[in-house]
Amino acid sequence: MLHGLGDAIQRVDAIGGGADRPADEGLTTFLVAGTDEREGIPEDTLKNVLHAGGESCHCTDTLMVVQLAGNGGRATVVSIPRDSYVEIPAHQDPATHRQVPAAKGKINAAYGMGGAPLTVRTVEQATGLRIDHYLQINFLGFVSAVDALGGVEVCTAKPLKDPYSGLDLPAGTSRLDGAGALKYVRARHVDGSSDLGRMHRQQRFVAQLLRQATAQDVLLDPTRLGTVLGSALKAVKADKGLSTAALLDFASRLKDLSAASADFATVPVSDVDHQVPGWGSTVLWDTKAAKALFDTVRQGRPLTEHPAAAPSAPAAAGTPAPAAAGTVPAGQIRVQVLNGTGLTGLGFRVDEELRRAGFATTGTPSNADAVTTRTAVRYDPRWDESARTLAAALPGAELLPVPGLGATLQLVVGGDYRGPAAPSTAPSAPAAATVPASSPAASASSGPAVAAETGTEISCG
């Protein structure tokens, strides 16, 4: 059944030539673009079912770089903020056929200026990664793929409601059909994190999709895989180089892929509201941290490889937690910032302060469930040493154990927050626990940390 899939895909001349392209590192790197094209979808369905009224922006709504290891048993997914302010290469205007010089603009606008080819060139230039294949999926393809899988479960610690996308989820676990899943991945107004929060939910969705596909043996069942892919690929555009043979090879390499073997990251940002005349609010990347991230991806190294930082074993019942300060270096500790003050923009400022202090923040702060006066570190007891390191850098922060939270700590910023202490007051790790500078989790002293999570950590348990 898989052999007929190539005929269902629309082809686009997305991958160009040129001596200025990044070097071929021998890896397989995809650029996955989600667009809000509405062709073929009835107006009533768009408005009342998908909550996607209005006109198409003729831009990329979602951009993800997906890299597969040689055997396909490991994947890296990097989300690119759609409002990223980058240089768009010189190109020919498709309407006037006039040459347009290179200029800075929002990365999602490249698609409207020059289609898939300019989008690929813009991403290659901004990231330094060579894009081998291009996949573009619209609303209809996304909805069809989720429905073919039988829906996907998502989980949330607090209710999520966005009147713009139509999302209305209770706390806990919910199974979404294709239309519901589209609302989930498009929602941008559930909290103050806007597009950055939306990207993290998209990553959670992809991780859960992998987890569910693995549990149902979809990737090992050619008939089931063919049904799911066949539903999706009818509304997918791919580069001309992704032949049927290449697609079959790609599908066969996915058999060992799981949520646990997939790393997820978002391009680190320094300013989420950089105002530019003519463009409005744009997103500036943290140049140094972004380079560290893409250098790691280009070299084909896992983003979550922490050989010296295996999580400590759960404490035995009745055994008191060690009184000593944490021994895990800041660069190996992932932190999600939750703004509990009600002050707009504080979450992003705290995220940046922690990153400068050496911690591997997620870069996607969100709002806490309620306003609080006390700053607290929420942590899974299995990662108590990491929690102690973070708490030591924030004198006065309360330690709150939350069994099952996972490897990513949560910093709930309260009204008493005063910022990280001077580095000298934070505990230093013993030499044996230091991560080599070549590691993607190198501490701040040897370069910016790469903040990433595995699919297991961000999918439903």
One Martini backbone bead per residue (centre of mass of N, CA, C, O) as a GRO file, in nm:
protein
  461
    1MET     BB    1   0.054   0.064  -0.016
    2LEU     BB    2   0.307   0.259  -0.011
    3HIS     BB    3   0.366   0.274  -0.328
    4GLY     BB    4   0.117   0.496  -0.385
    5LEU     BB    5   0.192   0.768  -0.234
    6GLY     BB    6   0.350   0.948  -0.442
    7ASP     BB    7   0.087   1.020  -0.619
    8ALA     BB    8  -0.053   1.214  -0.386
    9ILE     BB    9   0.168   1.423  -0.426
   10GLN     BB   10   0.256   1.741  -0.437
   11ARG     BB   11   0.475   1.931  -0.632
   12VAL     BB   12   0.782   2.123  -0.550
   13ASP     BB   13   1.032   2.368  -0.622
   14ALA     BB   14   1.230   2.405  -0.329
   15ILE     BB   15   1.523   2.300  -0.409
   16GLY     BB   16   1.808   2.456  -0.461
   17GLY     BB   17   2.092   2.589  -0.560
   18GLY     BB   18   2.418   2.679  -0.494
   19ALA     BB   19   2.712   2.794  -0.329
   20ASP     BB   20   2.554   2.922  -0.060
   21ARG     BB   21   2.504   2.665   0.061
   22PRO     BB   22   2.511   2.454   0.286
   23ALA     BB   23   2.668   2.197   0.385
   24ASP     BB   24   2.695   1.855   0.344
   25GLU     BB   25   2.657   1.629   0.633
   26GLY     BB   26   2.481   1.354   0.577
   27LEU     BB   27   2.196   1.436   0.642
   28THR     BB   28   1.837   1.443   0.731
   29THR     BB   29   1.660   1.742   0.637
   30PHE     BB   30   1.363   1.900   0.729
   31LEU     BB   31   1.101   2.117   0.614
   32VAL     BB   32   0.817   2.210   0.802
   33ALA     BB   33   0.512   2.345   0.669
   34GLY     BB   34   0.250   2.546   0.789
   35THR     BB   35  -0.058   2.632   0.644
   36ASP     BB   36  -0.362   2.846   0.569
   37GLU     BB   37  -0.479   2.690   0.353
   38ARG     BB   38  -0.837   2.657   0.210
   39GLU     BB   39  -0.845   2.471  -0.016
   40GLY     BB   40  -1.140   2.265  -0.026
   41ILE     BB   41  -1.288   2.427   0.205
   42PRO     BB   42  -1.562   2.499   0.340
   43GLU     BB   43  -1.677   2.782   0.481
   44ASP     BB   44  -1.841   2.651   0.712
   45THR     BB   45  -1.607   2.477   0.820
   46LEU     BB   46  -1.406   2.699   0.880
   47LYS     BB   47  -1.588   2.861   1.082
   48ASN     BB   48  -1.749   2.624   1.268
   49VAL     BB   49  -1.511   2.400   1.302
   50LEU     BB   50  -1.208   2.548   1.268
   51HIS     BB   51  -1.186   2.853   1.324
   52ALA     BB   52  -1.097   2.986   1.006
   53GLY     BB   53  -1.142   3.268   0.936
   54GLY     BB   54  -1.096   3.448   0.673
   55GLU     BB   55  -0.797   3.510   0.532
   56SER     BB   56  -0.528   3.417   0.389
   57CYS     BB   57  -0.181   3.498   0.444
   58HIS     BB   58   0.030   3.362   0.270
   59CYS     BB   59   0.181   3.182   0.498
   60THR     BB   60   0.369   3.063   0.757
   61ASP     BB   61   0.252   2.922   1.060
   62THR     BB   62   0.472   2.683   1.047
   63LEU     BB   63   0.814   2.594   1.167
   64MET     BB   64   1.011   2.291   1.108
   65VAL     BB   65   1.297   2.121   1.204
   66VAL     BB   66   1.382   1.791   1.074
   67GLN     BB   67   1.598   1.537   1.205
   68LEU     BB   68   1.761   1.242   1.091
   69ALA     BB   69   1.904   0.978   1.152
   70GLY     BB   70   2.048   0.739   0.970
   71ASN     BB   71   1.828   0.509   1.096
   72GLY     BB   72   1.569   0.673   1.228
   73GLY     BB   73   1.591   0.641   1.565
   74ARG     BB   74   1.630   0.961   1.548
   75ALA     BB   75   1.512   1.294   1.650
   76THR     BB   76   1.496   1.647   1.550
   77VAL     BB   77   1.311   1.935   1.684
   78VAL     BB   78   1.274   2.273   1.546
   79SER     BB   79   1.135   2.569   1.636
   80ILE     BB   80   1.016   2.858   1.448
   81PRO     BB   81   0.941   3.162   1.476
   82ARG     BB   82   0.726   3.336   1.266
   83ASP     BB   83   0.848   3.640   1.368
   84SER     BB   84   1.122   3.625   1.273
   85TYR     BB   85   1.408   3.841   1.239
   86VAL     BB   86   1.530   3.823   0.912
   87GLU     BB   87   1.698   3.745   0.629
   88ILE     BB   88   1.589   3.795   0.299
   89PRO     BB   89   1.666   3.696   0.015
   90ALA     BB   90   1.724   3.738  -0.289
   91HIS     BB   91   1.457   3.791  -0.542
   92GLN     BB   92   1.179   3.708  -0.736
   93ASP     BB   93   0.896   3.841  -0.820
   94PRO     BB   94   0.614   3.660  -0.910
   95ALA     BB   95   0.446   3.904  -1.038
   96THR     BB   96   0.682   4.108  -1.175
   97HIS     BB   97   0.985   3.983  -1.207
   98ARG     BB   98   1.146   4.132  -1.003
   99GLN     BB   99   1.418   4.227  -0.837
  100VAL     BB  100   1.489   4.152  -0.492
  101PRO     BB  101   1.643   4.253  -0.235
  102ALA     BB  102   1.791   4.209   0.041
  103ALA     BB  103   1.599   4.171   0.355
  104LYS     BB  104   1.438   4.237   0.636
  105GLY     BB  105   1.212   4.000   0.807
  106LYS     BB  106   0.967   3.786   0.829
  107ILE     BB  107   0.984   3.449   0.789
  108ASN     BB  108   0.676   3.400   0.697
  109ALA     BB  109   0.696   3.597   0.435
  110ALA     BB  110   0.859   3.432   0.224
  111TYR     BB  111   0.626   3.276   0.094
  112GLY     BB  112   0.482   3.528  -0.039
  113MET     BB  113   0.748   3.620  -0.203
  114GLY     BB  114   0.865   3.291  -0.298
  115GLY     BB  115   0.779   3.056  -0.159
  116ALA     BB  116   0.939   2.767  -0.097
  117PRO     BB  117   1.226   2.850  -0.195
  118LEU     BB  118   1.254   3.101  -0.003
  119THR     BB  119   1.206   2.957   0.259
  120VAL     BB  120   1.449   2.771   0.246
  121ARG     BB  121   1.670   2.988   0.212
  122THR     BB  122   1.607   3.140   0.476
  123VAL     BB  123   1.659   2.906   0.671
  124GLU     BB  124   1.945   2.839   0.586
  125GLN     BB  125   2.067   3.121   0.649
  126ALA     BB  126   1.975   3.139   0.956
  127THR     BB  127   2.093   2.834   1.050
  128GLY     BB  128   2.307   2.658   0.861
  129LEU     BB  129   2.114   2.452   0.730
  130ARG     BB  130   2.058   2.177   0.530
  131ILE     BB  131   1.798   2.127   0.309
  132ASP     BB  132   1.657   1.831   0.167
  133HIS     BB  133   1.347   1.867   0.257
  134TYR     BB  134   0.995   1.941   0.171
  135LEU     BB  135   0.702   2.011   0.379
  136GLN     BB  136   0.350   2.078   0.311
  137ILE     BB  137   0.076   2.163   0.532
  138ASN     BB  138  -0.260   2.176   0.573
  139PHE     BB  139  -0.550   2.165   0.727
  140LEU     BB  140  -0.662   1.907   0.583
  141GLY     BB  141  -0.416   1.720   0.633
  142PHE     BB  142  -0.416   1.730   0.939
  143VAL     BB  143  -0.703   1.631   0.996
  144SER     BB  144  -0.684   1.360   0.840
  145ALA     BB  145  -0.451   1.230   1.002
  146VAL     BB  146  -0.586   1.228   1.281
  147ASP     BB  147  -0.839   1.066   1.200
  148ALA     BB  148  -0.680   0.811   1.097
  149LEU     BB  149  -0.565   0.762   1.400
  150GLY     BB  150  -0.819   0.826   1.604
  151GLY     BB  151  -0.682   1.038   1.734
  152VAL     BB  152  -0.557   1.256   2.009
  153GLU     BB  153  -0.393   1.284   2.302
  154VAL     BB  154  -0.419   1.537   2.555
  155CYS     BB  155  -0.249   1.740   2.809
  156THR     BB  156  -0.346   1.940   3.105
  157ALA     BB  157  -0.316   2.127   3.404
  158LYS     BB  158  -0.502   2.339   3.258
  159PRO     BB  159  -0.721   2.517   3.125
  160LEU     BB  160  -0.809   2.572   2.769
  161LYS     BB  161  -0.884   2.900   2.621
  162ASP     BB  162  -0.977   3.001   2.271
  163PRO     BB  163  -1.182   3.201   2.083
  164TYR     BB  164  -1.023   3.207   1.810
  165SER     BB  165  -0.985   2.876   1.775
  166GLY     BB  166  -1.197   2.714   1.984
  167LEU     BB  167  -1.062   2.638   2.236
  168ASP     BB  168  -1.186   2.384   2.497
  169LEU     BB  169  -1.013   2.271   2.774
  170PRO     BB  170  -0.972   2.066   3.019
  171ALA     BB  171  -0.837   1.937   3.267
  172GLY     BB  172  -0.623   1.695   3.150
  173THR     BB  173  -0.750   1.439   2.941
  174SER     BB  174  -0.785   1.449   2.578
  175ARG     BB  175  -0.966   1.362   2.287
  176LEU     BB  176  -0.878   1.444   1.953
  177ASP     BB  177  -0.969   1.542   1.668
  178GLY     BB  178  -0.883   1.706   1.395
  179ALA     BB  179  -1.027   1.974   1.468
  180GLY     BB  180  -0.928   1.989   1.764
  181ALA     BB  181  -0.622   1.980   1.700
  182LEU     BB  182  -0.613   2.243   1.539
  183LYS     BB  183  -0.689   2.426   1.774
  184TYR     BB  184  -0.449   2.350   1.955
  185VAL     BB  185  -0.205   2.434   1.747
  186ARG     BB  186  -0.332   2.745   1.701
  187ALA     BB  187  -0.322   2.852   1.975
  188ARG     BB  188  -0.253   3.211   2.115
  189HIS     BB  189  -0.484   3.285   2.375
  190VAL     BB  190  -0.427   3.128   2.670
  191ASP     BB  191  -0.181   3.326   2.714
  192GLY     BB  192   0.121   3.524   2.732
  193SER     BB  193   0.298   3.339   2.511
  194SER     BB  194   0.172   3.287   2.251
  195ASP     BB  195   0.372   3.157   2.009
  196LEU     BB  196   0.559   3.005   2.208
  197GLY     BB  197   0.336   2.835   2.337
  198ARG     BB  198   0.233   2.709   2.075
  199MET     BB  199   0.495   2.556   2.004
  200HIS     BB  200   0.494   2.374   2.254
  201ARG     BB  201   0.223   2.238   2.186
  202GLN     BB  202   0.316   2.121   1.919
  203GLN     BB  203   0.533   1.942   2.041
  204ARG     BB  204   0.346   1.780   2.224
  205PHE     BB  205   0.182   1.666   1.992
  206VAL     BB  206   0.406   1.517   1.841
  207ALA     BB  207   0.490   1.340   2.080
  208GLN     BB  208   0.210   1.206   2.113
  209LEU     BB  209   0.198   1.090   1.830
  210LEU     BB  210   0.441   0.904   1.869
  211ARG     BB  211   0.343   0.752   2.115
  212GLN     BB  212   0.084   0.638   1.981
  213ALA     BB  213   0.212   0.504   1.733
  214THR     BB  214   0.382   0.309   1.900
  215ALA     BB  215   0.155   0.171   2.068
  216GLN     BB  216   0.001   0.089   1.778
  217ASP     BB  217   0.214   0.009   1.552
  218VAL     BB  218   0.212   0.197   1.297
  219LEU     BB  219   0.522   0.185   1.199
  220LEU     BB  220   0.491  -0.153   1.160
  221ASP     BB  221   0.225  -0.103   0.979
  222PRO     BB  222   0.176  -0.065   0.652
  223THR     BB  223  -0.132  -0.029   0.639
  224ARG     BB  224  -0.168   0.185   0.859
  225LEU     BB  225   0.043   0.383   0.752
  226GLY     BB  226  -0.091   0.420   0.475
  227THR     BB  227  -0.354   0.546   0.579
  228VAL     BB  228  -0.236   0.792   0.720
  229LEU     BB  229  -0.061   0.904   0.488
  230GLY     BB  230  -0.280   0.914   0.269
  231SER     BB  231  -0.454   1.132   0.411
  232ALA     BB  232  -0.229   1.353   0.425
  233LEU     BB  233  -0.095   1.363   0.124
  234LYS     BB  234  -0.337   1.503  -0.029
  235ALA     BB  235  -0.237   1.788   0.145
  236VAL     BB  236   0.060   1.769   0.022
  237LYS     BB  237   0.380   1.920  -0.018
  238ALA     BB  238   0.674   1.842  -0.216
  239ASP     BB  239   0.963   1.787  -0.315
  240LYS     BB  240   1.100   1.648  -0.602
  241GLY     BB  241   1.316   1.463  -0.440
  242LEU     BB  242   1.064   1.312  -0.305
  243SER     BB  243   1.034   1.022  -0.381
  244THR     BB  244   0.898   0.722  -0.356
  245ALA     BB  245   1.161   0.587  -0.263
  246ALA     BB  246   1.228   0.795  -0.043
  247LEU     BB  247   0.964   0.753   0.115
  248LEU     BB  248   1.006   0.452   0.180
  249ASP     BB  249   1.270   0.491   0.331
  250PHE     BB  250   1.159   0.679   0.543
  251ALA     BB  251   0.943   0.484   0.660
  252SER     BB  252   1.144   0.253   0.739
  253ARG     BB  253   1.316   0.442   0.944
  254LEU     BB  254   1.067   0.480   1.164
  255LYS     BB  255   1.035   0.209   1.333
  256ASP     BB  256   1.237   0.321   1.589
  257LEU     BB  257   1.059   0.553   1.654
  258SER     BB  258   1.016   0.773   1.941
  259ALA     BB  259   0.963   0.982   2.196
  260ALA     BB  260   1.241   0.912   2.339
  261SER     BB  261   1.404   0.972   2.040
  262ALA     BB  262   1.299   1.276   2.070
  263ASP     BB  263   1.392   1.610   2.012
  264PHE     BB  264   1.304   1.935   2.163
  265ALA     BB  265   1.307   2.274   2.024
  266THR     BB  266   1.369   2.630   2.052
  267VAL     BB  267   1.449   2.916   1.947
  268PRO     BB  268   1.627   3.139   2.094
  269VAL     BB  269   1.535   3.442   2.266
  270SER     BB  270   1.557   3.812   2.335
  271ASP     BB  271   1.290   3.924   2.169
  272VAL     BB  272   0.921   3.938   2.144
  273ASP     BB  273   0.905   4.285   2.090
  274HIS     BB  274   1.029   4.389   1.808
  275GLN     BB  275   1.013   4.695   1.666
  276VAL     BB  276   0.913   4.743   1.314
  277PRO     BB  277   0.883   4.922   1.055
  278GLY     BB  278   0.623   4.752   0.872
  279TRP     BB  279   0.614   4.487   1.089
  280GLY     BB  280   0.624   4.532   1.386
  281SER     BB  281   0.615   4.261   1.571
  282THR     BB  282   0.911   4.091   1.664
  283VAL     BB  283   1.169   3.830   1.664
  284LEU     BB  284   1.459   3.783   1.852
  285TRP     BB  285   1.746   3.628   1.858
  286ASP     BB  286   1.977   3.442   2.033
  287THR     BB  287   2.262   3.424   1.882
  288LYS     BB  288   2.439   3.235   2.058
  289ALA     BB  289   2.226   3.014   2.126
  290ALA     BB  290   2.143   2.949   1.834
  291LYS     BB  291   2.419   2.854   1.739
  292ALA     BB  292   2.445   2.619   1.936
  293LEU     BB  293   2.202   2.466   1.834
  294PHE     BB  294   2.279   2.443   1.522
  295ASP     BB  295   2.551   2.308   1.564
  296THR     BB  296   2.436   2.050   1.689
  297VAL     BB  297   2.254   1.969   1.452
  298ARG     BB  298   2.469   1.969   1.224
  299GLN     BB  299   2.634   1.730   1.389
  300GLY     BB  300   2.413   1.515   1.495
  301ARG     BB  301   2.341   1.581   1.790
  302PRO     BB  302   2.200   1.541   2.073
  303LEU     BB  303   2.019   1.757   2.288
  304THR     BB  304   1.979   1.534   2.551
  305GLU     BB  305   2.283   1.480   2.613
  306HIS     BB  306   2.362   1.368   2.964
  307PRO     BB  307   2.607   1.178   3.082
  308ALA     BB  308   2.643   1.338   3.383
  309ALA     BB  309   2.293   1.362   3.432
  310ALA     BB  310   2.155   1.150   3.580
  311PRO     BB  311   1.895   1.070   3.745
  312SER     BB  312   1.802   1.034   4.044
  313ALA     BB  313   1.696   0.830   4.263
  314PRO     BB  314   1.448   0.753   4.439
  315ALA     BB  315   1.352   0.794   4.743
  316ALA     BB  316   1.312   0.635   5.013
  317ALA     BB  317   1.105   0.561   5.240
  318GLY     BB  318   1.184   0.788   5.501
  319THR     BB  319   1.400   0.945   5.344
  320PRO     BB  320   1.581   1.207   5.362
  321ALA     BB  321   1.683   1.469   5.216
  322PRO     BB  322   1.947   1.611   5.122
  323ALA     BB  323   2.126   1.893   5.253
  324ALA     BB  324   2.282   1.937   5.023
  325ALA     BB  325   2.372   2.087   4.764
  326GLY     BB  326   2.355   2.094   4.446
  327THR     BB  327   2.549   1.914   4.174
  328VAL     BB  328   2.407   2.032   3.931
  329PRO     BB  329   2.452   2.202   3.667
  330ALA     BB  330   2.290   2.452   3.509
  331GLY     BB  331   2.327   2.346   3.203
  332GLN     BB  332   2.146   2.067   3.295
  333ILE     BB  333   1.890   2.260   3.352
  334ARG     BB  334   1.549   2.257   3.309
  335VAL     BB  335   1.330   2.553   3.264
  336GLN     BB  336   1.003   2.660   3.358
  337VAL     BB  337   0.831   2.957   3.333
  338LEU     BB  338   0.599   3.100   3.582
  339ASN     BB  339   0.375   3.360   3.600
  340GLY     BB  340   0.260   3.488   3.938
  341THR     BB  341   0.194   3.826   3.909
  342GLY     BB  342   0.057   3.971   3.635
  343LEU     BB  343   0.308   4.072   3.485
  344THR     BB  344   0.385   4.182   3.191
  345GLY     BB  345   0.686   4.012   3.077
  346LEU     BB  346   0.828   3.865   3.320
  347GLY     BB  347   0.878   3.580   3.212
  348PHE     BB  348   1.089   3.663   2.995
  349ARG     BB  349   1.291   3.794   3.188
  350VAL     BB  350   1.347   3.545   3.362
  351ASP     BB  351   1.437   3.357   3.140
  352GLU     BB  352   1.684   3.531   3.062
  353GLU     BB  353   1.826   3.535   3.340
  354LEU     BB  354   1.865   3.228   3.361
  355ARG     BB  355   2.027   3.193   3.102
  356ARG     BB  356   2.261   3.384   3.193
  357ALA     BB  357   2.310   3.185   3.451
  358GLY     BB  358   2.302   2.884   3.275
  359PHE     BB  359   2.025   2.794   3.216
  360ALA     BB  360   1.792   2.565   3.049
  361THR     BB  361   1.561   2.711   2.906
  362THR     BB  362   1.269   2.699   2.709
  363GLY     BB  363   1.157   2.999   2.603
  364THR     BB  364   0.835   2.937   2.724
  365PRO     BB  365   0.665   3.119   2.892
  366SER     BB  366   0.409   3.134   3.147
  367ASN     BB  367   0.123   3.111   3.329
  368ALA     BB  368  -0.002   3.080   3.618
  369ASP     BB  369  -0.282   2.980   3.787
  370ALA     BB  370  -0.183   3.197   4.009
  371VAL     BB  371  -0.140   3.438   4.223
  372THR     BB  372   0.181   3.512   4.389
  373THR     BB  373   0.427   3.588   4.650
  374ARG     BB  374   0.580   3.309   4.608
  375THR     BB  375   0.865   3.165   4.522
  376ALA     BB  376   0.892   2.856   4.322
  377VAL     BB  377   1.012   2.512   4.310
  378ARG     BB  378   0.915   2.274   4.085
  379TYR     BB  379   0.959   1.910   4.146
  380ASP     BB  380   1.094   1.612   4.091
  381PRO     BB  381   1.235   1.400   4.318
  382ARG     BB  382   1.442   1.277   4.103
  383TRP     BB  383   1.540   1.609   4.077
  384ASP     BB  384   1.664   1.738   4.347
  385GLU     BB  385   1.944   1.850   4.267
  386SER     BB  386   1.844   2.052   4.060
  387ALA     BB  387   1.661   2.212   4.254
  388ARG     BB  388   1.892   2.309   4.442
  389THR     BB  389   2.041   2.476   4.237
  390LEU     BB  390   1.812   2.673   4.173
  391ALA     BB  391   1.751   2.767   4.467
  392ALA     BB  392   2.042   2.879   4.522
  393ALA     BB  393   2.000   3.106   4.289
  394LEU     BB  394   1.715   3.164   4.471
  395PRO     BB  395   1.681   3.316   4.735
  396GLY     BB  396   1.379   3.199   4.902
  397ALA     BB  397   1.292   2.967   4.750
  398GLU     BB  398   1.055   2.728   4.717
  399LEU     BB  399   1.019   2.380   4.771
  400LEU     BB  400   0.816   2.170   4.539
  401PRO     BB  401   0.705   1.864   4.527
  402VAL     BB  402   0.624   1.676   4.203
  403PRO     BB  403   0.517   1.398   4.120
  404GLY     BB  404   0.571   1.344   3.766
  405LEU     BB  405   0.692   1.604   3.621
  406GLY     BB  406   0.992   1.567   3.559
  407ALA     BB  407   1.288   1.714   3.429
  408THR     BB  408   1.128   1.978   3.429
  409LEU     BB  409   1.137   2.263   3.579
  410GLN     BB  410   0.945   2.494   3.791
  411LEU     BB  411   0.913   2.850   3.793
  412VAL     BB  412   0.741   3.035   4.030
  413VAL     BB  413   0.668   3.368   4.006
  414GLY     BB  414   0.677   3.599   4.253
  415GLY     BB  415   0.664   3.898   4.432
  416ASP     BB  416   0.968   3.817   4.563
  417TYR     BB  417   1.129   3.851   4.317
  418ARG     BB  418   1.508   3.921   4.254
  419GLY     BB  419   1.680   3.722   4.122
  420PRO     BB  420   1.971   3.605   4.060
  421ALA     BB  421   2.242   3.523   4.197
  422ALA     BB  422   2.545   3.524   4.226
  423PRO     BB  423   2.747   3.279   4.108
  424SER     BB  424   2.906   3.234   4.383
  425THR     BB  425   2.636   3.122   4.542
  426ALA     BB  426   2.635   2.892   4.370
  427PRO     BB  427   2.671   2.575   4.324
  428SER     BB  428   2.930   2.365   4.255
  429ALA     BB  429   3.053   2.130   4.058
  430PRO     BB  430   3.209   1.864   4.034
  431ALA     BB  431   3.435   1.761   3.810
  432ALA     BB  432   3.283   1.489   3.733
  433ALA     BB  433   3.009   1.670   3.638
  434THR     BB  434   3.131   1.793   3.401
  435VAL     BB  435   3.064   1.921   3.093
  436PRO     BB  436   3.166   1.922   2.800
  437ALA     BB  437   3.200   2.164   2.558
  438SER     BB  438   3.087   1.962   2.327
  439SER     BB  439   2.833   1.962   2.462
  440PRO     BB  440   2.496   2.056   2.440
  441ALA     BB  441   2.520   2.106   2.781
  442ALA     BB  442   2.691   2.330   2.821
  443SER     BB  443   2.797   2.555   3.010
  444ALA     BB  444   2.824   2.895   3.034
  445SER     BB  445   3.143   2.896   3.031
  446SER     BB  446   3.126   2.726   2.728
  447GLY     BB  447   2.843   2.827   2.664
  448PRO     BB  448   2.544   2.796   2.560
  449ALA     BB  449   2.268   2.639   2.627
  450VAL     BB  450   2.067   2.359   2.536
  451ALA     BB  451   1.723   2.363   2.512
  452ALA     BB  452   1.565   2.046   2.586
  453GLU     BB  453   1.332   1.776   2.497
  454THR     BB  454   1.172   1.497   2.526
  455GLY     BB  455   0.894   1.334   2.430
  456THR     BB  456   0.838   1.204   2.708
  457GLU     BB  457   0.836   1.474   2.879
  458ILE     BB  458   0.585   1.616   2.688
  459SER     BB  459   0.407   1.387   2.717
  460CYS     BB  460   0.183   1.175   2.810
  461GLY     BB  461   0.189   0.940   3.083
   0.00000   0.00000   0.00000
